[in-house]
């Protein structure tokens, strides 16, 4: 069984987790309505994906 020859310091141990960062969500512009949308997803504003109406979007009527 492998056993460490030296004790790992707290600094070395804790620095391993220092580079695990969350990245910001990348947004692109919808070609139909120009709203910001995540890539490869249906636009929540107009309901279009890849140039086709996929989802019918309901609007609030007052």
mmCIF file of C-alpha atoms in Angstrom, residues 39-60:
data_model
loop_
_atom_site.group_PDB
_atom_site.id
_atom_site.type_symbol
_atom_site.label_atom_id
_atom_site.label_comp_id
_atom_site.label_asym_id
_atom_site.label_seq_id
_atom_site.Cartn_x
_atom_site.Cartn_y
_atom_site.Cartn_z
ATOM 1 C CA UNK A 39 -26.542 28.593 -27.202
ATOM 2 C CA UNK A 40 -28.426 25.600 -28.701
ATOM 3 C CA UNK A 41 -31.655 26.324 -26.812
ATOM 4 C CA UNK A 42 -35.115 27.538 -27.786
ATOM 5 C CA UNK A 43 -35.512 31.298 -27.419
ATOM 6 C CA UNK A 44 -37.913 32.000 -24.511
ATOM 7 C CA UNK A 45 -38.946 35.337 -26.053
ATOM 8 C CA UNK A 46 -40.059 34.216 -29.519
ATOM 9 C CA UNK A 47 -40.032 30.378 -29.339
ATOM 10 C CA UNK A 48 -37.767 29.892 -32.368
ATOM 11 C CA UNK A 49 -34.890 27.425 -32.711
ATOM 12 C CA UNK A 50 -32.768 26.981 -35.837
ATOM 13 C CA UNK A 51 -35.094 29.236 -37.853
ATOM 14 C CA UNK A 52 -38.270 27.296 -37.018
ATOM 15 C CA UNK A 53 -41.116 28.019 -34.595
ATOM 16 C CA UNK A 54 -40.767 25.232 -32.014
ATOM 17 C CA UNK A 55 -42.700 26.576 -29.021
ATOM 18 C CA UNK A 56 -45.696 28.856 -29.043
ATOM 19 C CA UNK A 57 -45.046 31.694 -26.613
ATOM 20 C CA UNK A 58 -47.966 33.038 -24.617
ATOM 21 C CA UNK A 59 -48.171 36.785 -24.054
ATOM 22 C CA UNK A 60 -49.784 38.490 -21.074
#
